[in-house]
Amino acid sequence: MEKVKVLVVGGTGYLGQHLLQAYDNVILISNGNGYAYDLAFTHHSSPHPHLLGDAIPSSIYFQVDLKTGVGFEAIFNTFGQPDVVVNCAAISVPRACEIDPATAHAINVPSSLVKWLQSFEKRTTLLIHLSTDQVYEGEKSFYKEEDIAVPVNVYGKTKLAAEQFISENCPNFAILRSSIIYGPQTISPVPKSLPIQVVEVYLYSCKTMQKGYKEKSEQWIDGALAKGEEVQFFHDEFRCPIYVKDLVAIILALTSQWISEGKEMQLLLNVGGADRVSRVQMAEAVAQVRGYDTSLIKPVSASSVDRGVKSPADISMDISRLVQTLNIHPVSFKDGVRSTFATEARQ
């Protein structure tokens, strides 16, 4: 059976781990031929990701410094030239980007990765790059890919700069403007305080935010609401959260298309879920699935909390191009919530 080489940059992150599991569990059928995946992934921090590596023994991992590119040459020497590279690595906490914009730019604009890809004699590698809905200004609903991107914070600006750099320097790419990613926990629990580990992680209360940190919401959704305590959520910020397994399916479909057709690919896709929802609506969906009293959820305005970074009000996205291009229909937010809890109950 032939092998397709896939490198996941940022493989120890939330999406990266789900991707590695998915690639490890599928066989690509193209033109009557079966293909298995040779997998490699990068990590930056120590210690080495033994738990993830043990769970996916077919994969190999490399420590890479995305600022300098140190480590990429070792990948080529050991693993060879990848057929597909999925770049999940980023500093994706907006406040952290505001505090250190130089580091945010160095990590979020993948110049060292792209220069490494340019060094290959054969230009046969597809780069799938994860961008963000925060490239949009947030002044209207259901942004389309052709709308002018006007990011309002450093995070969005670095991700837009990355899109421009990739489109100017890569012959084959797919840029995915992703909304909030949610779903079940990963093999190796993600320690970063990002809104992606499980559905509830994003649904932090304003009280928590005013303290300057985020807690895993099982500590306060299952705690505060189960105890009958009121919790505040923003009613005037809107996103299109995407269930992680839908996003994985999209990336697998792009991989399959690239290997099967081998045609030039230069794609920009909005990647969100089926629903435009506020944080209040997200909390209500979780409460309904869990059986909590939704009257305990109290709407407040985003302007009532100083988060130290400007946040766009409405960056909901039109995903028509995604559906037309790949014939993939992401699930509703509530269905994704149900699937999340059903999956975690089985783990």
GROMACS .gro file of C-alpha atoms in nm:
model
  347
    1MET     CA    1   0.000   0.000   0.000
    2GLU     CA    2   0.134   0.341  -0.096
    3LYS     CA    3   0.198   0.603   0.169
    4VAL     CA    4   0.095   0.967   0.184
    5LYS     CA    5   0.322   1.177   0.402
    6VAL     CA    6   0.140   1.425   0.624
    7LEU     CA    7   0.309   1.671   0.860
    8VAL     CA    8   0.099   1.843   1.126
    9VAL     CA    9   0.271   2.157   1.251
   10GLY     CA   10   0.150   2.220   1.604
   11GLY     CA   11   0.044   1.859   1.643
   12THR     CA   12   0.029   1.873   2.023
   13GLY     CA   13  -0.243   2.139   2.017
   14TYR     CA   14  -0.615   2.072   2.031
   15LEU     CA   15  -0.689   2.053   1.659
   16GLY     CA   16  -0.353   1.891   1.585
   17GLN     CA   17  -0.424   1.596   1.813
   18HIS     CA   18  -0.770   1.539   1.668
   19LEU     CA   19  -0.619   1.551   1.318
   20LEU     CA   20  -0.348   1.298   1.397
   21GLN     CA   21  -0.606   1.058   1.539
   22ALA     CA   22  -0.820   1.095   1.227
   23TYR     CA   23  -0.534   1.047   0.981
   24ASP     CA   24  -0.422   0.743   1.179
   25ASN     CA   25  -0.766   0.582   1.152
   26VAL     CA   26  -0.846   0.623   0.782
   27ILE     CA   27  -0.723   0.484   0.453
   28LEU     CA   28  -0.744   0.703   0.145
   29ILE     CA   29  -0.889   0.538  -0.167
   30SER     CA   30  -0.791   0.715  -0.488
   31ASN     CA   31  -0.843   0.584  -0.842
   32GLY     CA   32  -0.888   0.234  -0.706
   33ASN     CA   33  -0.565   0.249  -0.505
   34GLY     CA   34  -0.541   0.244  -0.128
   35TYR     CA   35  -0.317   0.488   0.057
   36ALA     CA   36  -0.218   0.489   0.424
   37TYR     CA   37  -0.076   0.793   0.596
   38ASP     CA   38   0.278   0.835   0.719
   39LEU     CA   39   0.241   1.086   1.000
   40ALA     CA   40   0.478   1.335   1.157
   41PHE     CA   41   0.408   1.629   1.383
   42THR     CA   42   0.595   1.914   1.543
   43HIS     CA   43   0.600   2.043   1.897
   44HIS     CA   44   0.781   2.334   2.052
   45SER     CA   45   0.789   2.303   2.429
   46SER     CA   46   0.944   2.035   2.644
   47PRO     CA   47   0.893   1.768   2.767
   48HIS     CA   48   0.852   1.558   2.458
   49PRO     CA   49   0.493   1.448   2.380
   50HIS     CA   50   0.533   1.084   2.477
   51LEU     CA   51   0.165   1.035   2.564
   52LEU     CA   52   0.053   1.147   2.218
   53GLY     CA   53   0.334   0.960   2.049
   54ASP     CA   54   0.247   0.639   2.232
   55ALA     CA   55  -0.121   0.675   2.140
   56ILE     CA   56  -0.032   0.714   1.771
   57PRO     CA   57   0.273   0.488   1.735
   58SER     CA   58   0.275   0.524   1.357
   59SER     CA   59   0.370   0.892   1.397
   60ILE     CA   60   0.707   1.052   1.463
   61TYR     CA   61   0.758   1.390   1.619
   62PHE     CA   62   1.011   1.670   1.597
   63GLN     CA   63   1.088   1.972   1.807
   64VAL     CA   64   1.077   2.283   1.589
   65ASP     CA   65   1.129   2.653   1.662
   66LEU     CA   66   0.886   2.833   1.433
   67LYS     CA   67   1.064   3.165   1.487
   68THR     CA   68   1.395   3.043   1.348
   69GLY     CA   69   1.298   2.733   1.155
   70VAL     CA   70   1.542   2.520   1.353
   71GLY     CA   71   1.420   2.162   1.334
   72PHE     CA   72   1.266   2.162   0.987
   73GLU     CA   73   1.579   2.021   0.825
   74ALA     CA   74   1.568   1.726   1.064
   75ILE     CA   75   1.215   1.653   0.944
   76PHE     CA   76   1.330   1.639   0.582
   77ASN     CA   77   1.630   1.421   0.666
   78THR     CA   78   1.422   1.169   0.865
   79PHE     CA   79   1.070   1.191   0.726
   80GLY     CA   80   1.127   1.330   0.378
   81GLN     CA   81   0.919   1.583   0.187
   82PRO     CA   82   0.557   1.583   0.304
   83ASP     CA   83   0.274   1.556   0.054
   84VAL     CA   84   0.056   1.767   0.284
   85VAL     CA   85   0.145   2.006   0.565
   86VAL     CA   86  -0.129   2.122   0.802
   87ASN     CA   87  -0.027   2.429   1.000
   88CYS     CA   88  -0.220   2.446   1.327
   89ALA     CA   89   0.047   2.634   1.521
   90ALA     CA   90  -0.032   2.983   1.645
   91ILE     CA   91  -0.042   3.218   1.939
   92SER     CA   92  -0.419   3.235   1.941
   93VAL     CA   93  -0.497   3.417   2.266
   94PRO     CA   94  -0.572   3.774   2.153
   95ARG     CA   95  -0.459   3.932   2.478
   96ALA     CA   96  -0.121   3.755   2.456
   97CYS     CA   97  -0.078   3.893   2.104
   98GLU     CA   98  -0.147   4.246   2.229
   99ILE     CA   99   0.114   4.209   2.503
  100ASP     CA  100   0.387   4.079   2.271
  101PRO     CA  101   0.303   4.163   1.909
  102ALA     CA  102   0.654   4.085   1.782
  103THR     CA  103   0.638   3.726   1.904
  104ALA     CA  104   0.281   3.692   1.781
  105HIS     CA  105   0.390   3.800   1.432
  106ALA     CA  106   0.694   3.569   1.436
  107ILE     CA  107   0.480   3.265   1.522
  108ASN     CA  108   0.156   3.343   1.342
  109VAL     CA  109   0.315   3.438   1.011
  110PRO     CA  110   0.476   3.105   0.913
  111SER     CA  111   0.775   3.246   0.725
  112SER     CA  112   1.019   2.976   0.838
  113LEU     CA  113   0.776   2.700   0.740
  114VAL     CA  114   0.710   2.851   0.398
  115LYS     CA  115   1.080   2.906   0.331
  116TRP     CA  116   1.142   2.540   0.417
  117LEU     CA  117   0.872   2.433   0.172
  118GLN     CA  118   1.028   2.658  -0.093
  119SER     CA  119   1.358   2.472  -0.050
  120PHE     CA  120   1.213   2.151  -0.195
  121GLU     CA  121   1.313   2.073  -0.551
  122LYS     CA  122   0.965   1.933  -0.619
  123ARG     CA  123   0.678   2.176  -0.561
  124THR     CA  124   0.434   1.898  -0.478
  125THR     CA  125   0.339   1.984  -0.120
  126LEU     CA  126  -0.001   2.127  -0.026
  127LEU     CA  127  -0.005   2.368   0.269
  128ILE     CA  128  -0.332   2.373   0.465
  129HIS     CA  129  -0.315   2.674   0.695
  130LEU     CA  130  -0.550   2.752   0.983
  131SER     CA  131  -0.649   3.117   0.992
  132THR     CA  132  -0.927   3.284   1.191
  133ASP     CA  133  -1.260   3.462   1.168
  134GLN     CA  134  -1.092   3.747   1.356
  135VAL     CA  135  -0.952   3.883   1.031
  136TYR     CA  136  -1.299   4.037   0.989
  137GLU     CA  137  -1.393   4.372   1.139
  138GLY     CA  138  -1.712   4.256   1.306
  139GLU     CA  139  -1.945   4.528   1.182
  140LYS     CA  140  -2.198   4.301   1.004
  141SER     CA  141  -2.324   3.944   0.992
  142PHE     CA  142  -2.220   3.652   0.770
  143TYR     CA  143  -1.895   3.769   0.617
  144LYS     CA  144  -1.796   3.620   0.283
  145GLU     CA  145  -1.441   3.537   0.175
  146GLU     CA  146  -1.439   3.822  -0.075
  147ASP     CA  147  -1.530   4.082   0.188
  148ILE     CA  148  -1.246   4.315   0.279
  149ALA     CA  149  -1.065   4.191   0.589
  150VAL     CA  150  -1.011   4.465   0.849
  151PRO     CA  151  -0.890   4.303   1.174
  152VAL     CA  152  -0.932   4.508   1.490
  153ASN     CA  153  -0.666   4.344   1.709
  154VAL     CA  154  -0.307   4.222   1.681
  155TYR     CA  155  -0.411   3.858   1.661
  156GLY     CA  156  -0.631   3.921   1.359
  157LYS     CA  157  -0.366   4.138   1.196
  158THR     CA  158  -0.098   3.869   1.228
  159LYS     CA  159  -0.330   3.604   1.086
  160LEU     CA  160  -0.419   3.827   0.790
  161ALA     CA  161  -0.049   3.891   0.732
  162ALA     CA  162   0.001   3.513   0.731
  163GLU     CA  163  -0.268   3.468   0.466
  164GLN     CA  164  -0.103   3.728   0.246
  165PHE     CA  165   0.244   3.577   0.292
  166ILE     CA  166   0.122   3.228   0.205
  167SER     CA  167  -0.075   3.337  -0.101
  168GLU     CA  168   0.229   3.524  -0.233
  169ASN     CA  169   0.485   3.251  -0.167
  170CYS     CA  170   0.314   2.911  -0.190
  171PRO     CA  171   0.206   2.756  -0.522
  172ASN     CA  172  -0.051   2.531  -0.353
  173PHE     CA  173  -0.244   2.618  -0.040
  174ALA     CA  174  -0.580   2.607   0.135
  175ILE     CA  175  -0.638   2.879   0.394
  176LEU     CA  176  -0.917   2.803   0.641
  177ARG     CA  177  -1.067   3.096   0.831
  178SER     CA  178  -1.185   2.904   1.133
  179SER     CA  179  -1.428   3.016   1.398
  180ILE     CA  180  -1.419   2.885   1.755
  181ILE     CA  181  -1.330   2.516   1.758
  182TYR     CA  182  -1.503   2.299   2.019
  183GLY     CA  183  -1.546   1.932   2.093
  184PRO     CA  184  -1.424   1.649   2.317
  185GLN     CA  185  -1.098   1.647   2.506
  186THR     CA  186  -0.776   1.526   2.345
  187ILE     CA  187  -0.546   1.229   2.413
  188SER     CA  188  -0.295   1.455   2.583
  189PRO     CA  189  -0.501   1.723   2.762
  190VAL     CA  190  -0.434   2.071   2.629
  191PRO     CA  191  -0.312   2.286   2.919
  192LYS     CA  192  -0.349   2.625   2.751
  193SER     CA  193  -0.644   2.837   2.856
  194LEU     CA  194  -0.799   2.841   2.511
  195PRO     CA  195  -1.170   2.807   2.430
  196ILE     CA  196  -1.129   2.477   2.250
  197GLN     CA  197  -1.085   2.185   2.486
  198VAL     CA  198  -1.453   2.109   2.531
  199VAL     CA  199  -1.767   2.303   2.449
  200GLU     CA  200  -1.784   2.463   2.790
  201VAL     CA  201  -1.431   2.603   2.791
  202TYR     CA  202  -1.541   2.891   2.573
  203LEU     CA  203  -1.839   2.967   2.788
  204TYR     CA  204  -1.651   3.141   3.064
  205SER     CA  205  -1.841   3.389   3.271
  206CYS     CA  206  -1.784   3.762   3.279
  207LYS     CA  207  -1.702   3.728   3.648
  208THR     CA  208  -1.416   3.496   3.558
  209MET     CA  209  -1.297   3.730   3.283
  210GLN     CA  210  -1.286   4.026   3.519
  211LYS     CA  211  -1.040   3.829   3.730
  212GLY     CA  212  -0.817   3.807   3.422
  213TYR     CA  213  -0.821   3.435   3.355
  214LYS     CA  214  -1.033   3.157   3.216
  215GLU     CA  215  -1.130   2.840   3.395
  216LYS     CA  216  -1.245   2.515   3.246
  217SER     CA  217  -1.617   2.564   3.273
  218GLU     CA  218  -1.682   2.226   3.428
  219GLN     CA  219  -1.560   2.412   3.738
  220TRP     CA  220  -1.837   2.668   3.713
  221ILE     CA  221  -2.099   2.549   3.458
  222ASP     CA  222  -2.136   2.220   3.643
  223GLY     CA  223  -2.061   2.406   3.963
  224ALA     CA  224  -2.240   2.740   3.947
  225LEU     CA  225  -2.544   2.639   3.741
  226ALA     CA  226  -2.583   2.304   3.915
  227LYS     CA  227  -2.581   2.491   4.247
  228GLY     CA  228  -2.838   2.739   4.121
  229GLU     CA  229  -2.594   3.030   4.092
  230GLU     CA  230  -2.643   3.297   3.827
  231VAL     CA  231  -2.374   3.333   3.559
  232GLN     CA  232  -2.328   3.624   3.315
  233PHE     CA  233  -2.256   3.591   2.943
  234PHE     CA  234  -2.225   3.836   2.656
  235HIS     CA  235  -2.535   3.873   2.442
  236ASP     CA  236  -2.382   4.100   2.177
  237GLU     CA  237  -2.084   3.908   2.035
  238PHE     CA  238  -2.153   3.653   1.762
  239ARG     CA  239  -1.952   3.368   1.612
  240CYS     CA  240  -2.013   3.047   1.416
  241PRO     CA  241  -1.845   2.780   1.633
  242ILE     CA  242  -1.735   2.468   1.447
  243TYR     CA  243  -1.738   2.117   1.589
  244VAL     CA  244  -1.382   1.983   1.577
  245LYS     CA  245  -1.477   1.666   1.391
  246ASP     CA  246  -1.634   1.875   1.114
  247LEU     CA  247  -1.311   2.071   1.080
  248VAL     CA  248  -1.113   1.749   1.072
  249ALA     CA  249  -1.343   1.617   0.797
  250ILE     CA  250  -1.279   1.932   0.595
  251ILE     CA  251  -0.902   1.890   0.622
  252LEU     CA  252  -0.923   1.521   0.532
  253ALA     CA  253  -1.136   1.608   0.229
  254LEU     CA  254  -0.880   1.864   0.111
  255THR     CA  255  -0.604   1.606   0.158
  256SER     CA  256  -0.796   1.348  -0.042
  257GLN     CA  257  -0.869   1.598  -0.320
  258TRP     CA  258  -0.502   1.696  -0.341
  259ILE     CA  259  -0.377   1.337  -0.360
  260SER     CA  260  -0.653   1.219  -0.596
  261GLU     CA  261  -0.652   1.507  -0.844
  262GLY     CA  262  -0.305   1.659  -0.811
  263LYS     CA  263  -0.437   1.986  -0.953
  264GLU     CA  264  -0.318   2.332  -0.850
  265MET     CA  265  -0.501   2.439  -0.535
  266GLN     CA  266  -0.531   2.796  -0.410
  267LEU     CA  267  -0.829   2.809  -0.179
  268LEU     CA  268  -0.962   3.050   0.080
  269LEU     CA  269  -1.255   2.915   0.280
  270ASN     CA  270  -1.464   3.037   0.571
  271VAL     CA  271  -1.485   2.744   0.810
  272GLY     CA  272  -1.758   2.778   1.067
  273GLY     CA  273  -2.052   2.588   1.202
  274ALA     CA  274  -2.411   2.608   1.082
  275ASP     CA  275  -2.525   2.861   1.343
  276ARG     CA  276  -2.457   3.226   1.427
  277VAL     CA  277  -2.468   3.232   1.806
  278SER     CA  278  -2.393   3.471   2.089
  279ARG     CA  279  -2.219   3.357   2.405
  280VAL     CA  280  -2.556   3.361   2.580
  281GLN     CA  281  -2.692   3.124   2.315
  282MET     CA  282  -2.386   2.899   2.351
  283ALA     CA  283  -2.440   2.881   2.726
  284GLU     CA  284  -2.810   2.812   2.681
  285ALA     CA  285  -2.735   2.525   2.444
  286VAL     CA  286  -2.496   2.368   2.692
  287ALA     CA  287  -2.742   2.420   2.977
  288GLN     CA  288  -3.026   2.263   2.779
  289VAL     CA  289  -2.821   1.956   2.691
  290ARG     CA  290  -2.701   1.922   3.049
  291GLY     CA  291  -3.042   1.989   3.201
  292TYR     CA  292  -2.952   2.313   3.380
  293ASP     CA  293  -3.189   2.598   3.454
  294THR     CA  294  -3.140   2.843   3.167
  295SER     CA  295  -3.293   3.128   3.370
  296LEU     CA  296  -2.965   3.137   3.564
  297ILE     CA  297  -2.788   3.261   3.250
  298LYS     CA  298  -2.786   3.641   3.261
  299PRO     CA  299  -2.709   3.843   2.946
  300VAL     CA  300  -2.468   4.136   2.970
  301SER     CA  301  -2.297   4.354   2.711
  302ALA     CA  302  -1.938   4.285   2.603
  303SER     CA  303  -1.865   4.651   2.669
  304SER     CA  304  -1.919   4.586   3.041
  305VAL     CA  305  -1.587   4.402   3.069
  306ASP     CA  306  -1.236   4.531   2.994
  307ARG     CA  307  -1.049   4.236   2.841
  308GLY     CA  308  -0.740   4.431   2.750
  309VAL     CA  309  -0.799   4.372   2.379
  310LYS     CA  310  -1.056   4.489   2.126
  311SER     CA  311  -1.290   4.210   2.022
  312PRO     CA  312  -1.500   4.220   1.703
  313ALA     CA  313  -1.873   4.218   1.776
  314ASP     CA  314  -2.009   4.003   1.494
  315ILE     CA  315  -1.776   3.785   1.289
  316SER     CA  316  -2.030   3.526   1.186
  317MET     CA  317  -1.943   3.380   0.847
  318ASP     CA  318  -2.117   3.272   0.529
  319ILE     CA  319  -1.996   2.914   0.461
  320SER     CA  320  -2.161   2.869   0.120
  321ARG     CA  321  -1.825   2.835  -0.057
  322LEU     CA  322  -1.719   2.561   0.184
  323VAL     CA  323  -2.038   2.364   0.126
  324GLN     CA  324  -2.019   2.406  -0.251
  325THR     CA  325  -1.649   2.319  -0.271
  326LEU     CA  326  -1.640   2.010  -0.048
  327ASN     CA  327  -2.006   1.915  -0.003
  328ILE     CA  328  -1.957   1.916   0.373
  329HIS     CA  329  -2.235   2.049   0.594
  330PRO     CA  330  -2.117   2.133   0.948
  331VAL     CA  331  -2.355   2.041   1.229
  332SER     CA  332  -2.555   2.286   1.436
  333PHE     CA  333  -2.403   2.411   1.759
  334LYS     CA  334  -2.647   2.218   1.977
  335ASP     CA  335  -2.587   1.894   1.785
  336GLY     CA  336  -2.213   1.948   1.829
  337VAL     CA  337  -2.264   1.997   2.202
  338ARG     CA  338  -2.460   1.672   2.222
  339SER     CA  339  -2.191   1.486   2.029
  340THR     CA  340  -1.923   1.630   2.253
  341PHE     CA  341  -2.083   1.506   2.572
  342ALA     CA  342  -2.173   1.171   2.417
  343THR     CA  343  -1.811   1.121   2.312
  344GLU     CA  344  -1.675   1.221   2.651
  345ALA     CA  345  -1.919   0.987   2.824
  346ARG     CA  346  -1.770   0.697   2.627
  347GLN     CA  347  -1.409   0.791   2.705
   0.00000   0.00000   0.00000
